[in-house]
Amino acid sequence: MSNDNLPWGKFYWADWSRDAGLRACSYAAKGMWMDMLCHMDASPEKGFLVVGGRAATNAEIAKIIGGERRTVERLLGELEANEVFSRDDRGAIFSRRMTRECDISRRNIANGKLGGNPQLKKNNDLSVKSVKPPVKADKEEDKIRIEKKKTPLPPKGGESENPHFAEFWKCYPRKDDKGHARKAWEKSVKTTTPEAIIAGVRSYRFNPETRFVPLPATWLNGERWLHTGELPPASPGSGQPIKNGFVSLFLREQRERESGADPPPLAIDPEANNPVLLFIKNHGGSHGS
């Protein structure tokens, strides 16, 4: 064999720590074995501890690793007893893992020079021929498809509109973003009934200015069918929203005093135990300009 002259080598840390034979050795034996591995990696026969093509003697091993001969012989006996290394027919010490990895590496290099693993080369050739690299046009089409997925689509031709959603859409005052509204509707009817939503939109008091009406999807996602609306209820017969009752009363009295007319008496129940009403009743004459 000849040295592969690789500047690096694989080391399996987990295998080192889990090797039962190595764990049974002393710290000194483990340290010497690591030193021996370094020399076997650089050996003319990778993975073997040899000198001039023959097995290295104990004395030569002691010189190689820089140890005292008797200590080296004792530690070698400990390593061999625990089957940390093996010997070939020459009696040369070798690392089973290192020689196996070296054989695999040489085989892969040889196969690479021939075009790849002979077992896979035929299948690989067929697969390479059947696959064409993507062109720019394909990438543009993929981009368009992705963009289309982000936008909710209306019902396809021939598909009838959900009658409940159609009724909701008819009642809702703002007709914008129907696609997202449909998606929000499908989400909302999982938590309540379509009839509840439709009843809610019919009774909801929307702002008369459409631009201030929320989008249908926003209204649905906020479960606003459970609320009364954005505006206070209208005063009976006026068609206009009632402002705060006390504010309206004060403004009416203020206008009448400015015109010189006496304000009409307040229709307040004298028995009403409401401090605000009583205050207005007792101090109504103090609001002059």
Short mmCIF file of C-alpha atoms in Angstrom, two decimals:
data_model
loop_
_atom_site.label_atom_id
_atom_site.label_comp_id
_atom_site.label_asym_id
_atom_site.label_seq_id
_atom_site.Cartn_x
_atom_site.Cartn_y
_atom_site.Cartn_z
CA MET A 1 0.00 0.00 0.00
CA SER A 2 1.03 3.63 -0.46
CA ASN A 3 0.25 6.63 1.72
CA ASP A 4 -2.86 8.55 0.53
CA ASN A 5 -1.30 11.86 1.69
CA LEU A 6 -4.65 13.19 2.91
CA PRO A 7 -4.25 16.28 5.13
CA TRP A 8 -7.21 15.25 7.27
CA GLY A 9 -9.00 12.17 8.53
CA LYS A 10 -12.41 11.26 9.91
CA PHE A 11 -12.73 10.86 13.65
CA TYR A 12 -15.92 9.48 15.17
CA TRP A 13 -16.18 11.05 18.61
CA ALA A 14 -19.24 9.07 19.66
CA ASP A 15 -17.63 5.77 18.64
CA TRP A 16 -14.53 6.66 20.65
CA SER A 17 -16.54 7.41 23.80
CA ARG A 18 -18.83 4.37 23.39
CA ASP A 19 -16.17 1.77 22.52
CA ALA A 20 -16.43 -0.76 25.37
CA GLY A 21 -12.86 -2.01 24.98
CA LEU A 22 -11.37 1.48 24.99
CA ARG A 23 -13.46 2.54 27.99
CA ALA A 24 -12.01 -0.40 29.92
CA CYS A 25 -8.47 0.96 29.39
CA SER A 26 -6.63 3.40 31.61
CA TYR A 27 -6.08 7.06 30.78
CA ALA A 28 -2.46 6.30 29.92
CA ALA A 29 -3.46 3.53 27.49
CA LYS A 30 -6.04 5.76 25.81
CA GLY A 31 -3.52 8.55 25.42
CA MET A 32 -0.90 6.23 23.91
CA TRP A 33 -3.49 4.79 21.51
CA MET A 34 -4.33 8.30 20.28
CA ASP A 35 -0.61 8.94 19.71
CA MET A 36 -0.36 5.65 17.80
CA LEU A 37 -3.34 6.65 15.61
CA CYS A 38 -1.57 9.86 14.62
CA HIS A 39 1.51 7.90 13.51
CA MET A 40 -0.61 5.27 11.69
CA ASP A 41 -2.37 8.02 9.76
CA ALA A 42 1.01 9.26 8.50
CA SER A 43 2.37 5.74 7.93
CA PRO A 44 3.42 4.61 4.41
CA GLU A 45 0.72 1.97 4.91
CA LYS A 46 -2.14 4.09 6.18
CA GLY A 47 -3.66 2.61 9.30
CA PHE A 48 -0.69 0.30 10.04
CA LEU A 49 2.15 0.80 12.51
CA VAL A 50 5.06 -0.44 10.37
CA VAL A 51 8.75 0.30 9.90
CA GLY A 52 10.32 -0.48 6.54
CA GLY A 53 7.35 -2.59 5.42
CA ARG A 54 7.43 -4.83 8.50
CA ALA A 55 5.71 -4.78 11.89
CA ALA A 56 7.20 -2.32 14.33
CA THR A 57 8.73 -3.90 17.42
CA ASN A 58 7.86 -2.77 20.93
CA ALA A 59 11.19 -0.99 21.19
CA GLU A 60 10.55 0.83 17.91
CA ILE A 61 7.03 1.75 19.03
CA ALA A 62 8.49 3.17 22.23
CA LYS A 63 10.88 5.32 20.19
CA ILE A 64 8.10 6.41 17.78
CA ILE A 65 5.82 7.66 20.54
CA GLY A 66 8.63 8.76 22.85
CA GLY A 67 7.86 6.50 25.79
CA GLU A 68 9.77 4.21 28.12
CA ARG A 69 9.88 0.66 26.74
CA ARG A 70 8.52 -1.17 29.77
CA THR A 71 5.65 1.31 30.14
CA VAL A 72 4.86 1.03 26.42
CA GLU A 73 4.85 -2.79 26.58
CA ARG A 74 2.47 -2.72 29.55
CA LEU A 75 0.08 -0.30 27.86
CA LEU A 76 0.21 -2.25 24.58
CA GLY A 77 -0.78 -5.36 26.49
CA GLU A 78 -3.69 -3.48 28.04
CA LEU A 79 -4.90 -2.21 24.64
CA GLU A 80 -4.55 -5.61 22.98
CA ALA A 81 -6.29 -7.43 25.83
CA ASN A 82 -9.30 -5.13 25.35
CA GLU A 83 -9.18 -5.62 21.54
CA VAL A 84 -8.67 -1.93 20.84
CA PHE A 85 -6.41 -2.76 17.86
CA SER A 86 -5.76 -5.79 15.64
CA ARG A 87 -2.68 -7.36 14.06
CA ASP A 88 -2.21 -8.62 10.50
CA ASP A 89 -0.32 -11.75 9.38
CA ARG A 90 2.97 -9.91 9.83
CA GLY A 91 2.04 -9.06 13.41
CA ALA A 92 1.75 -5.36 12.54
CA ILE A 93 -0.64 -3.34 14.66
CA PHE A 94 -3.43 -1.63 12.69
CA SER A 95 -6.60 0.36 13.31
CA ARG A 96 -9.65 -1.43 11.96
CA ARG A 97 -11.61 1.80 11.51
CA MET A 98 -8.78 3.65 9.77
CA THR A 99 -8.00 0.86 7.30
CA ARG A 100 -11.71 0.41 6.49
CA GLU A 101 -12.19 4.12 5.82
CA CYS A 102 -9.03 4.12 3.71
CA ASP A 103 -10.37 1.27 1.54
CA ILE A 104 -13.70 3.06 1.06
CA SER A 105 -11.91 6.27 0.11
CA ARG A 106 -9.74 4.54 -2.51
CA ARG A 107 -12.77 2.78 -3.97
CA ASN A 108 -14.74 6.02 -4.23
CA ILE A 109 -11.79 7.76 -5.92
CA ALA A 110 -11.52 4.95 -8.45
CA ASN A 111 -15.27 5.04 -9.17
CA GLY A 112 -15.16 8.81 -9.54
CA LYS A 113 -12.52 8.53 -12.25
CA LEU A 114 -14.81 6.11 -14.10
CA GLY A 115 -17.81 8.45 -13.85
CA GLY A 116 -19.35 7.38 -10.53
CA ASN A 117 -20.54 4.31 -8.65
CA PRO A 118 -21.05 1.51 -11.22
CA GLN A 119 -24.22 0.41 -9.39
CA LEU A 120 -25.82 3.85 -9.69
CA LYS A 121 -24.26 5.24 -12.85
CA LYS A 122 -26.81 3.72 -15.23
CA ASN A 123 -29.80 5.04 -13.28
CA ASN A 124 -28.16 8.42 -12.81
CA ASP A 125 -27.54 8.76 -16.54
CA LEU A 126 -31.21 8.11 -17.27
CA SER A 127 -32.41 10.56 -14.61
CA VAL A 128 -30.07 13.32 -15.83
CA LYS A 129 -31.36 13.00 -19.38
CA SER A 130 -35.00 13.18 -18.29
CA VAL A 131 -34.63 16.34 -16.19
CA LYS A 132 -34.20 19.74 -17.81
CA PRO A 133 -33.04 22.75 -15.84
CA PRO A 134 -35.66 25.44 -15.19
CA VAL A 135 -35.59 28.39 -17.54
CA LYS A 136 -36.42 31.97 -16.72
CA ALA A 137 -39.91 31.67 -18.19
CA ASP A 138 -40.72 28.80 -15.81
CA LYS A 139 -39.64 30.91 -12.83
CA GLU A 140 -41.86 33.79 -13.96
CA GLU A 141 -44.84 31.44 -14.26
CA ASP A 142 -44.19 30.09 -10.76
CA LYS A 143 -44.11 33.66 -9.44
CA ILE A 144 -47.45 34.43 -11.10
CA ARG A 145 -49.01 31.27 -9.64
CA ILE A 146 -47.83 32.22 -6.15
CA GLU A 147 -49.29 35.71 -6.50
CA LYS A 148 -52.62 34.27 -7.63
CA LYS A 149 -52.77 32.04 -4.55
CA LYS A 150 -52.51 35.11 -2.31
CA THR A 151 -55.65 36.70 -3.82
CA PRO A 152 -59.03 35.13 -2.97
CA LEU A 153 -60.76 34.00 -6.13
CA PRO A 154 -64.44 34.57 -6.89
CA PRO A 155 -66.67 31.55 -7.52
CA LYS A 156 -65.81 29.77 -10.74
CA GLY A 157 -68.16 29.93 -13.68
CA GLY A 158 -71.18 27.73 -13.16
CA GLU A 159 -70.84 27.79 -9.36
CA SER A 160 -73.79 29.41 -7.58
CA GLU A 161 -73.19 32.07 -4.93
CA ASN A 162 -73.88 31.05 -1.34
CA PRO A 163 -77.44 32.37 -0.78
CA HIS A 164 -76.71 33.46 2.79
CA PHE A 165 -73.59 35.34 1.76
CA ALA A 166 -75.50 36.88 -1.16
CA GLU A 167 -78.13 38.16 1.29
CA PHE A 168 -75.41 39.55 3.58
CA TRP A 169 -73.77 41.28 0.63
CA LYS A 170 -77.08 42.75 -0.44
CA CYS A 171 -77.68 44.21 3.05
CA TYR A 172 -74.17 45.51 3.64
CA PRO A 173 -73.90 49.19 2.63
CA ARG A 174 -70.32 49.08 1.33
CA LYS A 175 -69.61 46.94 -1.74
CA ASP A 176 -65.81 46.62 -1.68
CA ASP A 177 -63.36 43.71 -1.57
CA LYS A 178 -65.88 40.96 -2.08
CA GLY A 179 -63.24 38.23 -2.30
CA HIS A 180 -61.89 38.86 1.19
CA ALA A 181 -65.43 39.37 2.46
CA ARG A 182 -66.37 35.89 1.22
CA LYS A 183 -63.34 34.41 2.94
CA ALA A 184 -64.21 36.21 6.20
CA TRP A 185 -67.81 34.99 5.88
CA GLU A 186 -66.71 31.36 5.59
CA LYS A 187 -64.60 31.82 8.71
CA SER A 188 -67.40 33.53 10.65
CA VAL A 189 -70.11 30.94 9.95
CA LYS A 190 -67.93 28.36 11.71
CA THR A 191 -68.63 30.12 15.02
CA THR A 192 -72.23 31.31 14.50
CA THR A 193 -75.19 30.89 12.18
CA PRO A 194 -75.65 32.76 8.88
CA GLU A 195 -79.03 33.98 10.14
CA ALA A 196 -77.41 35.64 13.16
CA ILE A 197 -74.96 37.53 10.96
CA ILE A 198 -77.68 38.65 8.53
CA ALA A 199 -79.92 39.78 11.39
CA GLY A 200 -76.98 41.66 12.86
CA VAL A 201 -76.14 43.50 9.64
CA ARG A 202 -79.78 44.47 9.16
CA SER A 203 -80.06 46.00 12.63
CA TYR A 204 -76.57 47.52 12.69
CA ARG A 205 -76.50 51.31 12.63
CA PHE A 206 -73.87 52.19 10.02
CA ASN A 207 -72.42 55.63 9.44
CA PRO A 208 -74.45 57.34 6.68
CA GLU A 209 -71.19 58.22 4.91
CA THR A 210 -70.06 55.06 3.12
CA ARG A 211 -66.40 56.01 3.30
CA PHE A 212 -66.57 55.62 7.08
CA VAL A 213 -68.21 52.19 6.86
CA PRO A 214 -65.67 49.41 7.50
CA LEU A 215 -64.90 46.92 4.77
CA PRO A 216 -67.20 43.88 4.87
CA ALA A 217 -64.29 41.57 5.76
CA THR A 218 -63.28 43.88 8.63
CA TRP A 219 -66.85 43.96 9.90
CA LEU A 220 -67.09 40.16 9.83
CA ASN A 221 -63.68 39.51 11.36
CA GLY A 222 -64.57 41.86 14.22
CA GLU A 223 -67.84 39.95 14.90
CA ARG A 224 -69.67 43.26 14.77
CA TRP A 225 -73.01 41.58 14.23
CA LEU A 226 -72.94 41.20 18.02
CA HIS A 227 -72.95 45.01 18.48
CA THR A 228 -75.58 47.65 17.90
CA GLY A 229 -73.67 49.94 15.58
CA GLU A 230 -71.47 52.96 15.22
CA LEU A 231 -74.13 55.64 15.84
CA PRO A 232 -76.53 56.18 18.78
CA PRO A 233 -80.24 55.42 18.14
CA ALA A 234 -82.33 58.06 16.41
CA SER A 235 -84.77 60.21 18.42
CA PRO A 236 -88.42 59.30 17.94
CA GLY A 237 -89.88 60.99 14.88
CA SER A 238 -86.81 63.11 14.13
CA GLY A 239 -84.78 60.75 12.01
CA GLN A 240 -81.65 62.22 13.69
CA PRO A 241 -79.42 60.66 16.30
CA ILE A 242 -80.01 61.81 19.87
CA LYS A 243 -77.04 63.45 21.48
CA ASN A 244 -76.49 63.21 25.22
CA GLY A 245 -79.88 64.08 26.77
CA PHE A 246 -78.45 66.50 29.33
CA VAL A 247 -76.35 68.28 26.71
CA SER A 248 -79.42 68.68 24.46
CA LEU A 249 -81.43 70.03 27.37
CA PHE A 250 -78.75 72.54 28.27
CA LEU A 251 -78.35 73.74 24.67
CA ARG A 252 -82.11 74.15 24.26
CA GLU A 253 -82.37 76.16 27.47
CA GLN A 254 -79.39 78.28 26.45
CA ARG A 255 -80.95 79.12 23.08
CA GLU A 256 -84.30 80.06 24.66
CA ARG A 257 -82.67 82.33 27.26
CA GLU A 258 -80.63 84.05 24.55
CA SER A 259 -83.88 84.73 22.66
CA GLY A 260 -85.46 86.27 25.80
CA ALA A 261 -88.08 83.58 26.30
CA ASP A 262 -88.54 81.77 29.57
CA PRO A 263 -87.70 78.13 29.29
CA PRO A 264 -90.57 75.71 29.87
CA PRO A 265 -90.56 73.85 33.16
CA LEU A 266 -88.59 70.63 33.16
CA ALA A 267 -90.68 67.49 33.12
CA ILE A 268 -88.78 65.82 35.92
CA ASP A 269 -90.33 63.46 38.37
CA PRO A 270 -89.92 65.19 41.75
CA GLU A 271 -89.54 61.81 43.38
CA ALA A 272 -86.73 60.78 41.01
CA ASN A 273 -83.63 60.07 43.04
CA ASN A 274 -81.18 61.22 40.33
CA PRO A 275 -78.65 63.82 41.51
CA VAL A 276 -77.89 65.05 37.99
CA LEU A 277 -81.55 65.67 37.18
CA LEU A 278 -82.11 67.34 40.51
CA PHE A 279 -79.15 69.63 39.92
CA ILE A 280 -80.54 70.73 36.53
CA LYS A 281 -83.96 71.29 38.06
CA ASN A 282 -82.71 73.37 40.96
CA HIS A 283 -80.07 75.39 39.06
CA GLY A 284 -81.63 75.77 35.65
CA GLY A 285 -81.92 79.59 36.04
CA SER A 286 -78.19 80.06 36.44
CA HIS A 287 -77.31 79.28 32.81
CA GLY A 288 -77.83 82.80 31.48
CA SER A 289 -75.18 84.47 29.36
#
